[in-house]
Amino acid sequence: MNKMLLKLTGTALAAMLITGCAANNEDVPPPENEQPPAEEPMDPDMEQDENNMEEDMEQDGNEMEEDMNKDEEDAENDQQ
Protein backbone atom coordinates (compact mmCIF):
# COMPACT_ATOMS: atom_id res chain seq x y z
CA MET A 1 0.00 0.00 0.00
CA ASN A 2 2.79 2.42 0.93
CA LYS A 3 4.73 1.68 -2.25
CA MET A 4 1.63 2.23 -4.37
CA LEU A 5 0.86 5.53 -2.66
CA LEU A 6 4.47 6.65 -3.12
CA LYS A 7 4.39 5.79 -6.83
CA LEU A 8 1.11 7.63 -7.34
CA THR A 9 2.25 10.78 -5.53
CA GLY A 10 5.57 10.72 -7.37
CA THR A 11 3.81 10.37 -10.71
CA ALA A 12 1.37 13.16 -9.84
CA LEU A 13 4.18 15.44 -8.74
CA ALA A 14 6.15 14.76 -11.93
CA ALA A 15 3.08 15.45 -14.08
CA MET A 16 2.44 18.74 -12.26
CA LEU A 17 6.04 19.84 -12.71
CA ILE A 18 6.08 18.98 -16.40
CA THR A 19 2.82 20.78 -17.13
CA GLY A 20 3.80 23.76 -14.99
CA CYS A 21 7.16 24.18 -16.70
CA ALA A 22 5.63 23.82 -20.16
CA ALA A 23 3.16 26.66 -19.59
CA ASN A 24 4.21 29.79 -21.44
CA ASN A 25 1.70 32.43 -20.46
CA GLU A 26 3.97 35.40 -21.10
CA ASP A 27 3.27 37.47 -24.19
CA VAL A 28 6.42 38.56 -25.96
CA PRO A 29 6.26 42.27 -26.70
CA PRO A 30 6.89 43.25 -30.31
CA PRO A 31 10.39 44.55 -30.98
CA GLU A 32 10.74 48.28 -30.76
CA ASN A 33 11.89 50.17 -33.82
CA GLU A 34 14.39 52.21 -31.84
CA GLN A 35 17.97 52.19 -32.98
CA PRO A 36 20.52 51.11 -30.39
CA PRO A 37 22.42 54.04 -28.93
CA ALA A 38 25.49 54.91 -30.92
CA GLU A 39 28.79 54.57 -29.13
CA GLU A 40 30.14 57.85 -27.96
CA PRO A 41 33.56 58.79 -29.29
CA MET A 42 36.28 57.90 -26.84
CA ASP A 43 37.77 60.71 -24.83
CA PRO A 44 41.41 61.25 -25.94
CA ASP A 45 42.54 61.30 -22.30
CA MET A 46 40.90 57.92 -21.67
CA GLU A 47 42.50 56.53 -24.81
CA GLN A 48 45.92 57.67 -23.59
CA ASP A 49 45.25 56.15 -20.15
CA GLU A 50 44.30 52.88 -21.83
CA ASN A 51 47.54 52.85 -23.82
CA ASN A 52 49.54 53.62 -20.68
CA MET A 53 47.81 50.81 -18.84
CA GLU A 54 48.71 48.29 -21.56
CA GLU A 55 52.34 49.43 -21.53
CA ASP A 56 52.46 49.17 -17.74
CA MET A 57 51.07 45.64 -17.86
CA GLU A 58 53.67 44.58 -20.43
CA GLN A 59 56.45 46.15 -18.36
CA ASP A 60 55.19 44.45 -15.18
CA GLY A 61 55.06 41.11 -16.99
CA ASN A 62 58.63 41.52 -18.19
CA GLU A 63 59.80 42.48 -14.69
CA MET A 64 58.07 39.41 -13.25
CA GLU A 65 59.83 37.16 -15.77
CA GLU A 66 63.19 38.73 -14.91
CA ASP A 67 62.53 38.24 -11.19
CA MET A 68 61.59 34.60 -11.74
CA ASN A 69 64.74 34.00 -13.76
CA LYS A 70 66.86 35.60 -11.02
CA ASP A 71 65.15 33.47 -8.37
CA GLU A 72 65.79 30.31 -10.39
CA GLU A 73 69.47 31.25 -10.83
CA ASP A 74 69.77 31.96 -7.09
CA ALA A 75 68.18 28.62 -6.28
CA GLU A 76 70.62 26.83 -8.61
CA ASN A 77 73.56 28.65 -7.06
CA ASP A 78 72.37 27.80 -3.56
CA GLN A 79 72.17 24.12 -4.45
CA GLN A 80 75.77 24.10 -5.68
JSON list of C-alpha atoms in Angstrom, two decimals:
[
{"chain": "A", "resi": 1, "resn": "MET", "atom": "CA", "xyz": [0.00, 0.00, 0.00]},
{"chain": "A", "resi": 2, "resn": "ASN", "atom": "CA", "xyz": [2.79, 2.42, 0.93]},
{"chain": "A", "resi": 3, "resn": "LYS", "atom": "CA", "xyz": [4.73, 1.68, -2.25]},
{"chain": "A", "resi": 4, "resn": "MET", "atom": "CA", "xyz": [1.63, 2.23, -4.37]},
{"chain": "A", "resi": 5, "resn": "LEU", "atom": "CA", "xyz": [0.86, 5.53, -2.66]},
{"chain": "A", "resi": 6, "resn": "LEU", "atom": "CA", "xyz": [4.47, 6.65, -3.12]},
{"chain": "A", "resi": 7, "resn": "LYS", "atom": "CA", "xyz": [4.39, 5.79, -6.83]},
{"chain": "A", "resi": 8, "resn": "LEU", "atom": "CA", "xyz": [1.11, 7.63, -7.34]},
{"chain": "A", "resi": 9, "resn": "THR", "atom": "CA", "xyz": [2.25, 10.78, -5.53]},
{"chain": "A", "resi": 10, "resn": "GLY", "atom": "CA", "xyz": [5.57, 10.72, -7.37]},
{"chain": "A", "resi": 11, "resn": "THR", "atom": "CA", "xyz": [3.81, 10.37, -10.71]},
{"chain": "A", "resi": 12, "resn": "ALA", "atom": "CA", "xyz": [1.37, 13.16, -9.84]},
{"chain": "A", "resi": 13, "resn": "LEU", "atom": "CA", "xyz": [4.18, 15.44, -8.74]},
{"chain": "A", "resi": 14, "resn": "ALA", "atom": "CA", "xyz": [6.15, 14.76, -11.93]},
{"chain": "A", "resi": 15, "resn": "ALA", "atom": "CA", "xyz": [3.08, 15.45, -14.08]},
{"chain": "A", "resi": 16, "resn": "MET", "atom": "CA", "xyz": [2.44, 18.74, -12.26]},
{"chain": "A", "resi": 17, "resn": "LEU", "atom": "CA", "xyz": [6.04, 19.84, -12.71]},
{"chain": "A", "resi": 18, "resn": "ILE", "atom": "CA", "xyz": [6.08, 18.98, -16.40]},
{"chain": "A", "resi": 19, "resn": "THR", "atom": "CA", "xyz": [2.82, 20.78, -17.13]},
{"chain": "A", "resi": 20, "resn": "GLY", "atom": "CA", "xyz": [3.80, 23.76, -14.99]},
{"chain": "A", "resi": 21, "resn": "CYS", "atom": "CA", "xyz": [7.16, 24.18, -16.70]},
{"chain": "A", "resi": 22, "resn": "ALA", "atom": "CA", "xyz": [5.63, 23.82, -20.16]},
{"chain": "A", "resi": 23, "resn": "ALA", "atom": "CA", "xyz": [3.16, 26.66, -19.59]},
{"chain": "A", "resi": 24, "resn": "ASN", "atom": "CA", "xyz": [4.21, 29.79, -21.44]},
{"chain": "A", "resi": 25, "resn": "ASN", "atom": "CA", "xyz": [1.70, 32.43, -20.46]},
{"chain": "A", "resi": 26, "resn": "GLU", "atom": "CA", "xyz": [3.97, 35.40, -21.10]},
{"chain": "A", "resi": 27, "resn": "ASP", "atom": "CA", "xyz": [3.27, 37.47, -24.19]},
{"chain": "A", "resi": 28, "resn": "VAL", "atom": "CA", "xyz": [6.42, 38.56, -25.96]},
{"chain": "A", "resi": 29, "resn": "PRO", "atom": "CA", "xyz": [6.26, 42.27, -26.70]},
{"chain": "A", "resi": 30, "resn": "PRO", "atom": "CA", "xyz": [6.89, 43.25, -30.31]},
{"chain": "A", "resi": 31, "resn": "PRO", "atom": "CA", "xyz": [10.39, 44.55, -30.98]},
{"chain": "A", "resi": 32, "resn": "GLU", "atom": "CA", "xyz": [10.74, 48.28, -30.76]},
{"chain": "A", "resi": 33, "resn": "ASN", "atom": "CA", "xyz": [11.89, 50.17, -33.82]},
{"chain": "A", "resi": 34, "resn": "GLU", "atom": "CA", "xyz": [14.39, 52.21, -31.84]},
{"chain": "A", "resi": 35, "resn": "GLN", "atom": "CA", "xyz": [17.97, 52.19, -32.98]},
{"chain": "A", "resi": 36, "resn": "PRO", "atom": "CA", "xyz": [20.52, 51.11, -30.39]},
{"chain": "A", "resi": 37, "resn": "PRO", "atom": "CA", "xyz": [22.42, 54.04, -28.93]},
{"chain": "A", "resi": 38, "resn": "ALA", "atom": "CA", "xyz": [25.49, 54.91, -30.92]},
{"chain": "A", "resi": 39, "resn": "GLU", "atom": "CA", "xyz": [28.79, 54.57, -29.13]},
{"chain": "A", "resi": 40, "resn": "GLU", "atom": "CA", "xyz": [30.14, 57.85, -27.96]},
{"chain": "A", "resi": 41, "resn": "PRO", "atom": "CA", "xyz": [33.56, 58.79, -29.29]},
{"chain": "A", "resi": 42, "resn": "MET", "atom": "CA", "xyz": [36.28, 57.90, -26.84]},
{"chain": "A", "resi": 43, "resn": "ASP", "atom": "CA", "xyz": [37.77, 60.71, -24.83]},
{"chain": "A", "resi": 44, "resn": "PRO", "atom": "CA", "xyz": [41.41, 61.25, -25.94]},
{"chain": "A", "resi": 45, "resn": "ASP", "atom": "CA", "xyz": [42.54, 61.30, -22.30]},
{"chain": "A", "resi": 46, "resn": "MET", "atom": "CA", "xyz": [40.90, 57.92, -21.67]},
{"chain": "A", "resi": 47, "resn": "GLU", "atom": "CA", "xyz": [42.50, 56.53, -24.81]},
{"chain": "A", "resi": 48, "resn": "GLN", "atom": "CA", "xyz": [45.92, 57.67, -23.59]},
{"chain": "A", "resi": 49, "resn": "ASP", "atom": "CA", "xyz": [45.25, 56.15, -20.15]},
{"chain": "A", "resi": 50, "resn": "GLU", "atom": "CA", "xyz": [44.30, 52.88, -21.83]},
{"chain": "A", "resi": 51, "resn": "ASN", "atom": "CA", "xyz": [47.54, 52.85, -23.82]},
{"chain": "A", "resi": 52, "resn": "ASN", "atom": "CA", "xyz": [49.54, 53.62, -20.68]},
{"chain": "A", "resi": 53, "resn": "MET", "atom": "CA", "xyz": [47.81, 50.81, -18.84]},
{"chain": "A", "resi": 54, "resn": "GLU", "atom": "CA", "xyz": [48.71, 48.29, -21.56]},
{"chain": "A", "resi": 55, "resn": "GLU", "atom": "CA", "xyz": [52.34, 49.43, -21.53]},
{"chain": "A", "resi": 56, "resn": "ASP", "atom": "CA", "xyz": [52.46, 49.17, -17.74]},
{"chain": "A", "resi": 57, "resn": "MET", "atom": "CA", "xyz": [51.07, 45.64, -17.86]},
{"chain": "A", "resi": 58, "resn": "GLU", "atom": "CA", "xyz": [53.67, 44.58, -20.43]},
{"chain": "A", "resi": 59, "resn": "GLN", "atom": "CA", "xyz": [56.45, 46.15, -18.36]},
{"chain": "A", "resi": 60, "resn": "ASP", "atom": "CA", "xyz": [55.19, 44.45, -15.18]},
{"chain": "A", "resi": 61, "resn": "GLY", "atom": "CA", "xyz": [55.06, 41.11, -16.99]},
{"chain": "A", "resi": 62, "resn": "ASN", "atom": "CA", "xyz": [58.63, 41.52, -18.19]},
{"chain": "A", "resi": 63, "resn": "GLU", "atom": "CA", "xyz": [59.80, 42.48, -14.69]},
{"chain": "A", "resi": 64, "resn": "MET", "atom": "CA", "xyz": [58.07, 39.41, -13.25]},
{"chain": "A", "resi": 65, "resn": "GLU", "atom": "CA", "xyz": [59.83, 37.16, -15.77]},
{"chain": "A", "resi": 66, "resn": "GLU", "atom": "CA", "xyz": [63.19, 38.73, -14.91]},
{"chain": "A", "resi": 67, "resn": "ASP", "atom": "CA", "xyz": [62.53, 38.24, -11.19]},
{"chain": "A", "resi": 68, "resn": "MET", "atom": "CA", "xyz": [61.59, 34.60, -11.74]},
{"chain": "A", "resi": 69, "resn": "ASN", "atom": "CA", "xyz": [64.74, 34.00, -13.76]},
{"chain": "A", "resi": 70, "resn": "LYS", "atom": "CA", "xyz": [66.86, 35.60, -11.02]},
{"chain": "A", "resi": 71, "resn": "ASP", "atom": "CA", "xyz": [65.15, 33.47, -8.37]},
{"chain": "A", "resi": 72, "resn": "GLU", "atom": "CA", "xyz": [65.79, 30.31, -10.39]},
{"chain": "A", "resi": 73, "resn": "GLU", "atom": "CA", "xyz": [69.47, 31.25, -10.83]},
{"chain": "A", "resi": 74, "resn": "ASP", "atom": "CA", "xyz": [69.77, 31.96, -7.09]},
{"chain": "A", "resi": 75, "resn": "ALA", "atom": "CA", "xyz": [68.18, 28.62, -6.28]},
{"chain": "A", "resi": 76, "resn": "GLU", "atom": "CA", "xyz": [70.62, 26.83, -8.61]},
{"chain": "A", "resi": 77, "resn": "ASN", "atom": "CA", "xyz": [73.56, 28.65, -7.06]},
{"chain": "A", "resi": 78, "resn": "ASP", "atom": "CA", "xyz": [72.37, 27.80, -3.56]},
{"chain": "A", "resi": 79, "resn": "GLN", "atom": "CA", "xyz": [72.17, 24.12, -4.45]},
{"chain": "A", "resi": 80, "resn": "GLN", "atom": "CA", "xyz": [75.77, 24.10, -5.68]}
]
